[in-house]
Tab-separated table of N, CA and C in Angstrom:
chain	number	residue	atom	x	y	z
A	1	UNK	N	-28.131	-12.730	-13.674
A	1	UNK	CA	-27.091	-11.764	-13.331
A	1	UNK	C	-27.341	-11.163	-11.947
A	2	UNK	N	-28.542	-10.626	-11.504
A	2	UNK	CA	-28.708	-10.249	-10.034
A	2	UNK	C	-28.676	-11.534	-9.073
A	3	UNK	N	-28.557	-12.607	-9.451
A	3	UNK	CA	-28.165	-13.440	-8.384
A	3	UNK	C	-26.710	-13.387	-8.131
A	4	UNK	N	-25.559	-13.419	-9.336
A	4	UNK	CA	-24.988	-13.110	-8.952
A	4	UNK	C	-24.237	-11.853	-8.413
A	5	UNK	N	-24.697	-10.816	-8.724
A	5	UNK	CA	-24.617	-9.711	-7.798
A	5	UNK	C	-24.804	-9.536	-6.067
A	6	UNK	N	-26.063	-10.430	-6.303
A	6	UNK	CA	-26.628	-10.307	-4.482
A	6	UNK	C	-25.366	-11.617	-4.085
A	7	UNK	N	-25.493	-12.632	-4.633
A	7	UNK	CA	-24.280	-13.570	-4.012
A	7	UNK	C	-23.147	-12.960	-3.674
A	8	UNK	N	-22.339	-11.841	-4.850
A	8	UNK	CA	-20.998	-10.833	-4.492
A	8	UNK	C	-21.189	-10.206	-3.510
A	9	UNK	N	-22.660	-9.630	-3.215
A	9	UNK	CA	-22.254	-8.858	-2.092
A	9	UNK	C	-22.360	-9.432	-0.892
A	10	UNK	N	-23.289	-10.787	-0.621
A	10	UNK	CA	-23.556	-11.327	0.499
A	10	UNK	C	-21.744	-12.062	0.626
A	11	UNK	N	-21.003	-12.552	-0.306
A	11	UNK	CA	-19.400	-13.073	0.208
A	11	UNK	C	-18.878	-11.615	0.487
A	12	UNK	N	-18.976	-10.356	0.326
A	12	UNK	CA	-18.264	-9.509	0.338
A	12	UNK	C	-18.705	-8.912	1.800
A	13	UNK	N	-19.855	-8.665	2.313
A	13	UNK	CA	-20.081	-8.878	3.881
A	13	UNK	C	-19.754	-9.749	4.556
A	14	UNK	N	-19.951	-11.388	4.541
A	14	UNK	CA	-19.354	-12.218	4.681
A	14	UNK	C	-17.429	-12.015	5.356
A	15	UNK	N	-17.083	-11.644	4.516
A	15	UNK	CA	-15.917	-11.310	4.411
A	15	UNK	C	-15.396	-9.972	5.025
A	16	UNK	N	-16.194	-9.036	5.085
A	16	UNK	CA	-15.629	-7.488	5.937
A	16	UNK	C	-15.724	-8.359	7.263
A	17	UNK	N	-16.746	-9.467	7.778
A	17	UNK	CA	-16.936	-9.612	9.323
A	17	UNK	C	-15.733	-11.237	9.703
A	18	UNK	N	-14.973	-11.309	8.782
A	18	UNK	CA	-14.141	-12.025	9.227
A	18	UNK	C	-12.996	-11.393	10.156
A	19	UNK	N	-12.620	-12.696	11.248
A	19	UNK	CA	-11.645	-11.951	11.898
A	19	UNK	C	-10.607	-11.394	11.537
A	20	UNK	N	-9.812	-12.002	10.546
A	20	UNK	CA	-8.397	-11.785	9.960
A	20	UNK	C	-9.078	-10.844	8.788
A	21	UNK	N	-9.564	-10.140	7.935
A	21	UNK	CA	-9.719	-8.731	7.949
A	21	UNK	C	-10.055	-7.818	9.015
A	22	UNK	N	-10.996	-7.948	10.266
A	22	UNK	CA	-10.651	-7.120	11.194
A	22	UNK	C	-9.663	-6.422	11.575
A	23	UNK	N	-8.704	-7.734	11.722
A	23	UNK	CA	-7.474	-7.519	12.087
A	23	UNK	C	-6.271	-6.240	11.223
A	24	UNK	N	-6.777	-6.934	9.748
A	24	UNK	CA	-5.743	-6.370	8.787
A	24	UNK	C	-6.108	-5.139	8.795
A	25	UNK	N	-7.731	-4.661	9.049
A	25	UNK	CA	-7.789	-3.537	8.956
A	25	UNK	C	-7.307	-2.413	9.917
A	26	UNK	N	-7.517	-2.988	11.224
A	26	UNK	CA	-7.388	-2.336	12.474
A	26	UNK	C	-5.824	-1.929	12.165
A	27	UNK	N	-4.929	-2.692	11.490
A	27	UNK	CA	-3.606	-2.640	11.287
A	27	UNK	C	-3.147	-1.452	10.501
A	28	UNK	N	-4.075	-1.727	9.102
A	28	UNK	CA	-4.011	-0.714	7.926
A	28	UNK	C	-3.910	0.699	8.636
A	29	UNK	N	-4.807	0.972	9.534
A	29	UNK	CA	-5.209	2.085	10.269
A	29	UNK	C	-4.654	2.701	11.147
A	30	UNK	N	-3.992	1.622	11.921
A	30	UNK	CA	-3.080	2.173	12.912
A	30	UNK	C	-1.544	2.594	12.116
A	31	UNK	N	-1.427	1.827	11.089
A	31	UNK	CA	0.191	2.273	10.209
A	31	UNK	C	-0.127	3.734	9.759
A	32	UNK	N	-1.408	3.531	8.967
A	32	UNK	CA	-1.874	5.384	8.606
A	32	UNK	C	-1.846	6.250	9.238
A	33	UNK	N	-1.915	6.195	10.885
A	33	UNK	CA	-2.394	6.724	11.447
A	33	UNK	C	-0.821	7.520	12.710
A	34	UNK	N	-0.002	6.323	12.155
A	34	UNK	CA	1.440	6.401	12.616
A	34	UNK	C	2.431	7.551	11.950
A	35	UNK	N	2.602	8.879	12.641
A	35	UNK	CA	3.166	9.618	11.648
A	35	UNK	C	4.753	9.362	11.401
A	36	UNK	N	5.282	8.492	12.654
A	36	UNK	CA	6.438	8.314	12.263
A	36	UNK	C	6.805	7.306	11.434
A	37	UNK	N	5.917	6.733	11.010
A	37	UNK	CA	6.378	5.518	10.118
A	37	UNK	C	5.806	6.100	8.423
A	38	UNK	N	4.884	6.899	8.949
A	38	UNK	CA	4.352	7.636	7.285
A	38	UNK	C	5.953	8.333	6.902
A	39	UNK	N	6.484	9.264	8.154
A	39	UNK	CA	7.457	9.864	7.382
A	39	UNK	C	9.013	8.501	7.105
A	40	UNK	N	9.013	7.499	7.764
A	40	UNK	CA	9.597	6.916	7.476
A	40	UNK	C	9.647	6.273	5.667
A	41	UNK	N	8.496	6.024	5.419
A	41	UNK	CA	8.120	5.626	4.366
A	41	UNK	C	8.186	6.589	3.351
A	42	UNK	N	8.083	7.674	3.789
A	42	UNK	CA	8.313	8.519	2.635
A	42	UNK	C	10.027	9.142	2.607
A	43	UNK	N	10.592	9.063	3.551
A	43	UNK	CA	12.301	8.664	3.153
A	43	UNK	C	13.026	7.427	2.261
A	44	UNK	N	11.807	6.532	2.737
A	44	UNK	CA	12.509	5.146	1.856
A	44	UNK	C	11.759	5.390	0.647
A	45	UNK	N	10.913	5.947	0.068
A	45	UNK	CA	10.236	6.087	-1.337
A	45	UNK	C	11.369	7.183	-1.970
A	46	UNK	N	11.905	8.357	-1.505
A	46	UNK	CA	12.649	9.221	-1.933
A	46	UNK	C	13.574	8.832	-1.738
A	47	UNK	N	14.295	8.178	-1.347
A	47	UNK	CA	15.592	7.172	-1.273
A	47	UNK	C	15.912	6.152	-2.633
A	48	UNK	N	14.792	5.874	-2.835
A	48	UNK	CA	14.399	4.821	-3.872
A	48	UNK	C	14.555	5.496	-5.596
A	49	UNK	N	13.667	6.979	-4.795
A	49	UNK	CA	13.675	7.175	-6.419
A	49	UNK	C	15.100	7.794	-6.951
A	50	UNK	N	15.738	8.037	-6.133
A	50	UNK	CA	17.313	8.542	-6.193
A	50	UNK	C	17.804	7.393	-6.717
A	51	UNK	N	17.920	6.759	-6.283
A	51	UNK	CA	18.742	5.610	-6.527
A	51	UNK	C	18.379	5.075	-8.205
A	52	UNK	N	16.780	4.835	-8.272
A	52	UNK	CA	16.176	4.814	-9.372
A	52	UNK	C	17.131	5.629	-10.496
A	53	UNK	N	16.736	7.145	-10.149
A	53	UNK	CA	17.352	8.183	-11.024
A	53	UNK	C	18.496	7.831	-11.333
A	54	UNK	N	19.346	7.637	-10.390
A	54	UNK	CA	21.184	8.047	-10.624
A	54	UNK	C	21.961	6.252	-11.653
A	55	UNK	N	20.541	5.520	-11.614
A	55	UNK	CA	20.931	3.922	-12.125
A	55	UNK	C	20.728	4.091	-13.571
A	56	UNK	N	19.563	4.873	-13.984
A	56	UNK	CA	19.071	5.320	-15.197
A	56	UNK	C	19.961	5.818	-15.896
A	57	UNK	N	21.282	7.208	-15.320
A	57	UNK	CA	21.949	8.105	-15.969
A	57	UNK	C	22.399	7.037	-16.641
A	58	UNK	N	23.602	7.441	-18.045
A	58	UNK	CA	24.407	6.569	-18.749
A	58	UNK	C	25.510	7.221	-18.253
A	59	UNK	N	26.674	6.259	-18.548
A	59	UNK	CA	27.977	6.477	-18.065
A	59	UNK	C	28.490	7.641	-18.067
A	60	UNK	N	29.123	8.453	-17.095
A	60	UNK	CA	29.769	9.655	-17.258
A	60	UNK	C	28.849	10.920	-16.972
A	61	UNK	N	27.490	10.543	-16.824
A	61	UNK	CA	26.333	11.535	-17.353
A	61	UNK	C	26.988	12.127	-15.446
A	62	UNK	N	26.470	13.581	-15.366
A	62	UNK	CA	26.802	14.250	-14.251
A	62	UNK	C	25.563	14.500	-13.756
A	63	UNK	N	25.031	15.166	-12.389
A	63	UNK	CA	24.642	15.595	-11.457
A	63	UNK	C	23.479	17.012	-11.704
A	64	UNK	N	24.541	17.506	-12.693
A	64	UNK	CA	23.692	18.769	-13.318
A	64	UNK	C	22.881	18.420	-13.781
């Protein structure tokens, strides 16, 4: 069992020093880090759940 443990972690370093996670990360970071696209995203999540909500009502159901 500790071999395979030390094997998980040696692919899992392996793997943080690949380029294309570099990349994805440097990405992840810069979107987080983007406040206009955070608040963008959080218009299209509250957009969503409206829509969600008002699909749910049953026929006729109102607003109130």
């Amino acid at each position: 069992m500790d071999k395979i443990i030390a094997k998980t972690i040696e692919l899992a370093h392996e793997l943080m020093g690949d380029e294309r996670f570099l990349k994805y990360n440097q990405a992840h970071e810069a979107n987080d880090a983007d406040t206009e696209l955070q608040r963008l995203i959080g218009d299209f999540n509250l957009s969503r759940m409206n829509l969600h909500r008002e699909m749910s009502k049953e026929p006729g159901e109102t607003n109130e």
